[in-house]
XYZ file of C-alpha atoms in Angstrom:
571
model
C -0.040 -0.147 0.454
C 1.815 3.187 -0.559
C 2.535 5.930 1.869
C 0.355 9.151 1.755
C 3.090 11.511 2.750
C 5.464 12.363 -0.719
C 8.815 14.567 0.547
C 8.301 17.764 -0.689
C 11.101 19.481 -2.727
C 13.039 22.122 -0.378
C 15.593 25.091 -0.228
C 18.650 24.141 -1.010
C 21.890 26.305 -1.966
C 22.238 24.829 -5.639
C 19.661 27.508 -5.062
C 20.500 30.561 -8.144
C 21.248 33.944 -6.467
C 21.483 37.071 -8.409
C 24.554 38.664 -7.413
C 23.290 41.771 -6.434
C 25.156 44.299 -3.984
C 23.432 45.567 -1.388
C 21.735 49.416 -0.288
C 21.846 50.397 2.308
C 18.283 51.358 3.416
C 17.115 54.325 4.950
C 15.011 52.464 7.122
C 16.186 49.322 9.224
C 12.732 47.222 10.310
C 12.577 46.196 14.163
C 14.101 42.664 14.639
C 17.466 43.764 12.593
C 17.206 46.990 15.092
C 16.543 44.876 17.972
C 19.631 42.812 16.900
C 22.052 44.712 14.763
C 22.101 43.820 11.845
C 21.567 45.130 8.288
C 18.055 45.165 7.274
C 17.735 45.873 2.481
C 14.347 48.102 3.926
C 11.881 45.764 1.804
C 8.932 44.401 2.884
C 10.150 41.114 4.852
C 13.489 42.207 4.075
C 15.359 39.162 2.862
C 17.383 38.680 6.751
C 13.971 38.323 8.842
C 12.872 35.468 5.409
C 16.461 34.451 6.381
C 15.660 33.499 10.405
C 12.768 33.537 10.527
C 11.173 36.312 12.223
C 7.950 38.945 12.210
C 8.575 41.270 9.251
C 7.900 44.212 11.168
C 8.547 48.537 10.873
C 7.834 51.210 13.619
C 4.008 52.767 12.467
C 4.439 55.776 10.237
C 7.554 54.450 8.389
C 7.472 52.775 4.458
C 6.364 49.625 5.695
C 2.991 48.438 7.404
C 4.346 46.229 10.752
C 1.304 43.624 8.447
C 3.113 39.455 9.500
C 5.074 39.128 6.598
C 4.286 35.950 3.031
C 5.261 33.345 3.682
C 8.080 32.524 0.646
C 7.900 30.634 -2.586
C 10.600 28.880 -4.113
C 10.265 31.457 -6.338
C 10.672 34.647 -4.755
C 13.302 32.836 -2.488
C 15.271 31.975 -6.051
C 15.855 36.092 -5.736
C 18.082 36.203 -1.619
C 21.598 36.749 -1.710
C 23.839 34.982 -2.030
C 25.039 34.311 1.481
C 21.148 33.485 2.167
C 20.772 31.028 -0.032
C 23.056 28.456 1.947
C 21.460 29.448 5.206
C 18.311 28.143 2.575
C 18.666 25.190 3.904
C 15.645 22.883 5.539
C 15.741 24.145 8.935
C 16.219 27.424 7.557
C 13.370 26.993 5.750
C 11.352 25.419 8.443
C 12.465 28.389 10.666
C 10.110 30.077 7.593
C 6.803 28.279 8.052
C 5.722 28.010 11.754
C 3.401 30.307 11.183
C 1.002 29.663 13.253
C -2.120 29.183 10.467
C -0.367 25.874 11.077
C -2.510 22.953 12.322
C 0.151 20.996 12.855
C 3.528 19.438 12.347
C 3.669 15.783 10.056
C 6.814 13.771 9.988
C 6.839 11.854 6.788
C 9.010 9.617 6.739
C 7.523 8.363 10.558
C 3.661 9.020 8.696
C 2.870 10.844 12.373
C 1.525 13.761 13.121
C 1.140 15.811 15.744
C -0.282 20.058 16.993
C 1.864 23.016 17.625
C 0.613 23.022 20.772
C 2.320 19.670 21.521
C 4.789 18.976 24.560
C 6.572 16.389 21.278
C 7.208 19.514 18.998
C 8.139 21.871 22.068
C 11.589 21.950 21.587
C 11.728 22.041 18.068
C 10.711 25.796 18.274
C 12.109 26.279 20.732
C 15.164 25.483 19.099
C 14.025 27.620 16.017
C 13.171 31.086 18.282
C 16.647 30.688 20.385
C 18.269 30.336 16.252
C 20.150 27.209 17.791
C 22.227 26.197 14.318
C 21.158 22.028 15.048
C 17.591 22.031 15.637
C 15.641 19.517 17.358
C 14.202 16.529 15.687
C 10.581 15.560 15.693
C 10.457 13.188 19.381
C 9.453 12.836 22.304
C 11.972 13.367 24.674
C 11.956 12.996 28.186
C 8.179 10.588 27.864
C 9.151 8.168 30.730
C 12.193 8.275 32.793
C 13.724 5.358 30.336
C 14.441 2.236 33.926
C 12.788 0.059 31.331
C 13.435 -1.104 28.443
C 10.364 -1.963 25.721
C 8.869 -4.909 24.666
C 10.674 -6.751 22.073
C 7.846 -7.490 19.184
C 6.059 -11.095 20.547
C 4.595 -11.900 17.466
C 5.899 -13.370 14.054
C 4.043 -14.272 10.798
C 2.044 -17.511 10.692
C -0.342 -17.207 8.475
C 0.636 -18.955 5.431
C 1.631 -21.345 8.361
C -1.450 -22.577 8.608
C -3.610 -21.238 5.484
C -2.507 -22.931 2.359
C -2.645 -20.342 -0.139
C -5.980 -22.531 -2.853
C -7.737 -21.980 0.249
C -6.815 -18.079 1.098
C -7.220 -17.540 -2.769
C -11.020 -18.708 -2.361
C -11.529 -16.053 0.637
C -10.001 -13.441 -0.582
C -12.756 -14.607 -3.430
C -15.779 -14.820 -1.389
C -14.112 -11.266 0.182
C -14.148 -9.059 -3.188
C -17.707 -9.974 -3.980
C -19.241 -9.203 -0.256
C -17.859 -7.288 1.488
C -15.357 -4.902 -0.934
C -18.156 -3.857 -3.135
C -19.431 -2.129 0.811
C -16.971 -1.520 1.989
C -14.480 0.082 -1.370
C -10.899 1.382 0.787
C -8.479 -2.243 -0.654
C -6.907 -2.207 -3.115
C -7.313 -5.341 -4.330
C -5.091 -5.806 -7.364
C -2.020 -4.512 -5.259
C -2.919 -7.090 -1.883
C -3.499 -10.311 -4.203
C 0.233 -9.504 -5.937
C 1.824 -8.941 -2.068
C -0.413 -12.397 -1.084
C 1.597 -14.522 -3.304
C 4.473 -12.899 -2.078
C 3.395 -13.539 1.516
C 2.398 -17.182 0.416
C 5.342 -18.306 -1.985
C 9.276 -17.218 -0.119
C 8.640 -13.217 -0.045
C 6.878 -11.585 3.383
C 5.895 -8.672 4.031
C 5.549 -6.454 6.995
C 3.496 -7.288 10.022
C 0.846 -4.877 9.397
C 0.331 -6.543 5.907
C -0.159 -9.733 8.176
C -2.741 -8.603 10.723
C -4.930 -7.098 6.891
C -4.022 -10.193 5.579
C -6.454 -12.284 9.010
C -8.996 -9.677 8.364
C -9.688 -10.483 5.464
C -8.664 -13.565 5.423
C -11.315 -13.743 8.695
C -14.364 -11.847 7.682
C -15.374 -14.279 4.310
C -14.691 -16.825 6.617
C -18.043 -15.470 8.640
C -20.165 -14.163 5.685
C -19.136 -16.761 3.826
C -18.606 -20.128 6.444
C -15.030 -21.671 4.858
C -13.428 -22.347 7.356
C -14.647 -24.186 11.271
C -14.527 -21.289 14.277
C -11.610 -22.887 15.945
C -9.528 -21.196 12.899
C -11.375 -18.428 12.580
C -10.978 -17.297 15.882
C -6.972 -17.740 15.043
C -6.579 -15.001 12.786
C -9.229 -12.843 14.675
C -6.678 -13.160 17.856
C -3.507 -13.244 15.537
C -4.769 -8.997 13.338
C -5.576 -7.857 16.951
C -1.891 -9.620 18.463
C -0.072 -7.307 15.820
C -1.788 -4.543 15.978
C -1.517 -3.913 19.857
C 2.361 -5.370 19.627
C 3.947 -1.993 20.732
C 7.042 -2.350 18.758
C 4.242 -2.517 15.712
C 1.773 0.039 17.574
C 4.440 2.126 17.854
C 4.991 3.477 14.447
C 1.287 4.397 12.507
C 0.326 3.944 9.210
C -2.211 3.320 6.417
C -0.965 -0.254 6.303
C -3.033 -0.508 10.123
C -5.370 1.692 9.809
C -7.366 -0.636 7.265
C -6.258 -3.557 9.825
C -7.970 -1.568 12.753
C -11.570 -1.082 10.145
C -10.451 -5.056 9.224
C -11.075 -5.068 13.283
C -13.867 -3.230 13.480
C -15.620 -5.341 10.681
C -15.123 -7.769 12.224
C -16.085 -7.494 15.956
C -19.448 -4.962 15.024
C -20.929 -8.178 13.544
C -19.422 -10.091 16.991
C -19.026 -7.822 19.633
C -20.691 -5.884 21.620
C -21.450 -2.401 21.190
C -19.557 -0.733 23.658
C -16.016 -2.645 22.903
C -17.071 -1.898 18.724
C -17.236 1.726 19.875
C -14.030 1.655 21.421
C -12.672 -0.389 18.290
C -13.241 2.373 15.267
C -12.236 5.540 18.349
C -8.491 4.048 18.128
C -9.028 3.904 14.134
C -9.667 7.736 14.512
C -7.218 8.463 16.921
C -4.804 6.302 14.131
C -5.936 9.191 11.631
C -5.222 11.862 13.347
C -1.906 10.508 14.084
C -1.084 9.871 10.081
C -2.730 13.215 9.970
C -5.106 12.351 7.600
C -7.608 14.331 9.547
C -6.367 17.562 7.836
C -6.340 16.298 4.338
C -7.200 20.214 2.828
C -5.138 22.036 5.607
C -2.212 23.356 5.058
C 0.842 21.680 6.810
C 4.363 21.944 8.247
C 6.650 18.714 7.637
C 9.676 17.982 9.289
C 11.855 17.826 5.772
C 11.166 21.509 5.592
C 7.826 22.756 3.992
C 4.809 24.292 3.824
C 2.819 23.018 1.120
C -1.168 21.181 1.306
C -1.188 17.692 1.521
C 0.923 15.969 -1.176
C -1.878 14.526 -3.805
C -3.294 11.387 -1.932
C -4.027 8.756 -3.685
C -7.813 6.648 -4.117
C -7.299 4.650 -1.343
C -5.651 6.825 0.931
C -8.729 8.996 0.760
C -11.165 5.725 0.915
C -10.217 4.460 3.655
C -10.472 7.742 5.719
C -14.250 7.979 4.514
C -15.100 4.140 5.307
C -13.051 4.784 8.705
C -15.838 8.374 8.927
C -18.552 6.665 8.001
C -17.820 3.635 10.442
C -17.233 5.087 13.446
C -20.715 6.953 12.318
C -22.545 4.080 12.305
C -21.727 2.651 14.752
C -21.191 6.080 17.697
C -24.925 6.787 16.223
C -27.451 3.929 16.577
C -25.578 2.869 20.561
C -25.688 6.109 21.383
C -21.685 7.030 22.176
C -19.881 10.102 21.725
C -19.078 11.115 17.853
C -14.636 12.389 17.289
C -14.150 15.308 15.204
C -14.024 14.064 11.572
C -13.022 15.397 8.331
C -16.874 16.432 7.049
C -14.644 17.017 3.297
C -13.467 13.974 3.153
C -16.280 11.706 4.242
C -18.467 13.578 1.676
C -15.577 13.506 -1.889
C -16.698 12.451 -4.693
C -14.640 9.253 -6.175
C -14.177 7.849 -9.148
C -15.074 4.430 -9.027
C -12.047 1.959 -8.223
C -14.151 -1.540 -9.305
C -17.206 -2.909 -10.107
C -19.729 -2.929 -8.423
C -18.658 0.027 -5.850
C -21.396 1.118 -3.728
C -19.045 2.194 -1.201
C -20.315 6.269 -2.749
C -24.036 5.131 -1.818
C -22.417 4.443 1.651
C -21.382 7.536 2.230
C -24.282 9.426 0.733
C -26.269 7.664 3.862
C -23.947 8.696 6.889
C -23.752 11.889 4.880
C -26.985 12.593 5.302
C -26.781 11.753 9.568
C -23.892 14.135 10.545
C -25.925 16.441 11.622
C -28.646 14.467 13.206
C -25.168 13.887 15.350
C -24.393 16.442 16.914
C -27.507 18.034 17.640
C -27.860 18.307 21.542
C -30.684 21.231 22.461
C -33.392 20.981 21.660
C -35.385 23.237 19.953
C -37.463 24.178 16.721
C -33.577 24.651 14.895
C -32.904 20.517 15.871
C -36.398 19.072 15.273
C -35.868 21.109 11.677
C -32.203 19.649 10.995
C -33.709 15.579 11.896
C -36.292 16.664 9.622
C -34.417 17.210 6.705
C -31.788 14.746 7.708
C -34.957 12.003 7.657
C -35.664 12.827 4.102
C -32.235 13.154 3.048
C -31.761 9.505 3.372
C -34.950 8.267 2.484
C -34.633 9.572 -0.783
C -31.403 7.657 -0.940
C -31.816 5.511 -3.300
C -28.413 2.459 -3.039
C -28.771 -0.828 -4.479
C -27.696 -3.392 -1.990
C -29.784 -5.582 0.496
C -26.913 -4.580 3.632
C -27.315 -1.234 2.240
C -31.270 -0.935 2.585
C -30.351 -2.703 5.985
C -27.831 0.641 7.030
C -30.508 2.919 5.434
C -33.624 1.751 7.771
C -30.640 1.838 10.256
C -30.373 5.602 10.213
C -33.701 6.071 9.627
C -34.704 4.049 12.673
C -31.993 5.812 14.928
C -33.260 9.352 13.855
C -36.583 8.782 14.451
C -34.951 7.837 17.915
C -33.331 11.201 17.773
C -37.079 13.213 17.264
C -38.783 10.843 19.964
C -36.294 12.572 22.323
C -36.598 16.162 21.160
C -39.414 18.165 21.938
C -41.141 17.244 19.164
C -44.495 16.837 18.842
C -45.839 13.106 17.991
C -47.954 14.173 14.915
C -44.562 16.148 13.839
C -43.522 12.188 13.605
C -42.922 11.745 9.598
C -43.878 8.171 10.833
C -44.765 7.297 7.489
C -41.388 8.227 6.536
C -39.816 5.379 8.355
C -41.699 3.147 7.291
C -41.321 3.067 4.071
C -37.565 2.485 4.577
C -38.352 -0.664 7.315
C -40.456 -1.432 4.412
C -37.637 -2.024 1.989
C -35.921 -3.406 4.762
C -37.700 -6.798 5.825
C -37.988 -7.870 2.173
C -33.708 -6.889 1.743
C -33.222 -9.761 5.400
C -34.778 -12.594 4.121
C -33.057 -12.663 1.295
C -30.068 -11.984 3.071
C -30.143 -14.658 5.865
C -31.601 -17.614 2.894
C -27.851 -16.079 1.095
C -25.955 -17.109 3.865
C -24.499 -13.501 4.243
C -24.571 -12.730 8.224
C -24.082 -9.261 8.142
C -24.899 -7.553 11.657
C -27.529 -5.684 10.785
C -29.806 -8.543 9.510
C -31.513 -9.350 12.389
C -31.446 -6.248 14.454
C -32.741 -3.499 11.981
C -36.108 -5.994 11.904
C -36.298 -5.567 15.729
C -35.840 -2.019 15.619
C -38.180 -2.290 12.978
C -40.768 -3.869 14.964
C -39.624 -1.775 18.491
C -40.209 0.838 15.998
C -43.587 0.144 14.946
C -45.275 -0.727 18.278
C -44.352 3.195 19.277
C -45.534 4.553 16.380
C -49.717 2.359 17.547
C -50.373 3.193 14.927
C -53.355 1.310 12.535
C -50.019 1.121 9.334
C -47.638 1.167 11.722
C -49.782 -2.111 12.791
C -50.324 -3.401 9.283
C -46.568 -3.615 9.105
C -46.079 -4.874 12.661
C -47.291 -8.611 11.142
C -45.063 -7.894 7.762
C -42.342 -7.030 10.811
C -42.670 -10.054 13.057
C -42.764 -12.487 10.248
C -39.990 -11.146 8.765
C -38.064 -11.538 12.928
C -39.358 -14.871 13.399
C -37.891 -16.392 9.704
C -35.075 -14.774 11.033
C -34.490 -16.790 14.230
C -35.960 -20.175 12.234
C -33.487 -19.869 9.927
C -29.659 -18.214 12.565
C -31.102 -20.394 16.068
C -29.130 -18.675 18.414
C -29.459 -17.251 21.960
C -29.667 -13.959 20.565
C -31.413 -14.404 17.657
C -34.457 -16.079 19.688
C -34.181 -13.254 22.565
C -34.761 -10.608 20.085
C -38.022 -12.129 18.975
C -38.703 -12.872 22.560
C -38.601 -9.475 23.389
C -40.609 -8.895 20.396
C -43.592 -10.862 21.635
C -43.436 -9.654 25.099
C -43.570 -5.990 23.530
C -46.773 -7.186 21.673
C -48.217 -8.943 24.270
C -47.969 -5.392 26.409
C -49.920 -3.810 23.283
C -52.314 -5.647 23.487
C -52.950 -5.422 27.052
C -52.568 -2.170 26.810
C -55.455 -1.522 23.820
C -57.637 -4.188 26.258
C -57.876 -1.800 28.769
C -58.466 1.100 26.467
C -61.421 -0.771 24.484
C -63.061 -2.830 27.872
C -63.519 1.031 29.667
C -65.019 1.643 26.705
C -67.034 -0.920 27.025
C -68.201 0.162 30.459
C -68.838 3.755 28.793
C -71.188 2.832 26.716
C -73.237 -0.392 27.716
C -72.979 -4.353 26.809
C -74.149 -3.907 22.910
C -77.375 -5.070 22.217
C -76.076 -8.012 19.396
C -73.954 -8.732 22.017
C -74.999 -12.593 23.439
C -73.207 -14.405 26.388
C -70.967 -16.989 24.177
C -68.085 -14.222 24.727
C -68.337 -15.006 28.450
C -67.309 -18.440 27.407
C -64.293 -17.989 25.442
C -61.881 -15.874 27.560
C -58.762 -14.287 25.669
C -55.838 -16.698 26.092
C -53.244 -15.506 28.040
C -49.784 -16.734 26.275
C -50.265 -15.275 22.847
C -47.508 -15.389 19.941
C -47.564 -12.513 17.959
C -47.367 -13.587 14.211
C -49.731 -13.798 10.615
C -52.502 -16.023 11.068
C -52.731 -13.877 15.033
C -56.119 -12.060 13.596
C -57.465 -16.340 14.554
C -56.241 -17.572 17.859
C -59.480 -14.777 18.620
C -63.663 -15.187 18.379
C -64.278 -11.567 17.601
C -62.413 -8.898 14.342
C -58.618 -7.710 15.703
C -59.412 -5.602 13.155
C -61.660 -2.615 15.093
C -58.972 -2.448 18.395
C -55.680 -2.319 16.007
C -58.269 0.211 14.315
C -58.566 2.220 17.469
C -55.228 4.336 18.227
C -54.028 4.863 22.336
C -50.049 6.482 22.165
C -47.293 4.287 24.352
C -46.711 6.601 27.209
C -42.736 7.078 26.424
């Protein structure tokens, strides 16, 4: 995988000099006067340019005291020969310490730190005291040093555990099922490196973590490996990513491996652990400087320039990582770290046939304003309603994305319920629309054996939302939702699946009991019906009801009249 950091050309002693003779100036700038240096009277003067001073003149002088502009290479080529010799990377670094730079990037280690960090401070002190040799960007005295750092505890083992034929088949599964949605890997390069890795040319350890993540996810969605081998892959990647000797140098490959781990943990683990995993990814993005893709940044090579042209793979990695973090934090109700919206909304050309990554990014970008809405106000409600409309109107062409769109819409619906919105202001029909489209998608994914994380959760949450809406249209859709949930649960037959179905039925019974109380209260008001007979009293309602498509046949009276009656459930 390519490194996103390329060294920019810096000024050197070979820069051409004009060789002109300096003329005495009528007025010297303040920095030159304080240091008793010769000044050429220009703004900025060459002396301030060479030493990185803030060039300014006394008030009333011909030169107004404003900040000096950053010199370009063209202007630096006109420096006198003496200053041109000073134009080494360090002297260029002195020139480029303007406060507008967000931080310092060390390309050789792919490391970014803010200007205010303790690691960068010795460098800035060196600039201020005009040190001939600037301190490197280093964690000086970060701890006492009484213990040595432990060595790397992991080795290359994946090629010994899995034959190449098995690996190649799993890569094909990943390419067909996961890569279309999470398209951040260059699969051609990845496949070529895998061939080398499995045929006597070991790649680095971060690549081994990527390979382990790819094979584990492919096995999860296709079942090619037994669970013991699949778990070995997951733990092997985790061991690599958490090894201190490897993680001390963050890289794009480590971010890619963490993304794969986060997807797997979302499909198999707990919400808190999943959220922490995505937070780690976002911290790695910050550590490598990818969160400032469009800003000016000071580089230790002595350049202040826009970030180098980054590749499609790099931007997609940042996009997928950001989307994954937002989705997981949004559904779990946890805080979302600062993201670069420009990166999230970057329109990239398709890298492969059936590329669906832009559709996923557009869905997540639509809900981003809602994730930061914290106050209950009319403006917040309008913003949330607008986001819901955007999500509903985005067209997607994959079953997983249909479920994801429903997840986001349900998340917005839950957010609306806790704002100061009145129940009648919530567009239930829009939520029902995207939820209804997700039901057949869940059925298809289960039938195909594609066990994405939301094949149960989306249907279950949709059923809960329908019960909370408590309208005739939501009750009609509830039958289809429960039927789909039963189908998914019967197909998977896992503890979590059965637990979700049992909980949904329990909530449906509570809703039915609530409606029964309302009917009984109304009957006491209006009295017995003149056409009623004593036969109904001989058939009491069964206590243990199971909600199914044939629910209305379990009762001696028409349930449609009950479903048509709207009773608002307590929040």
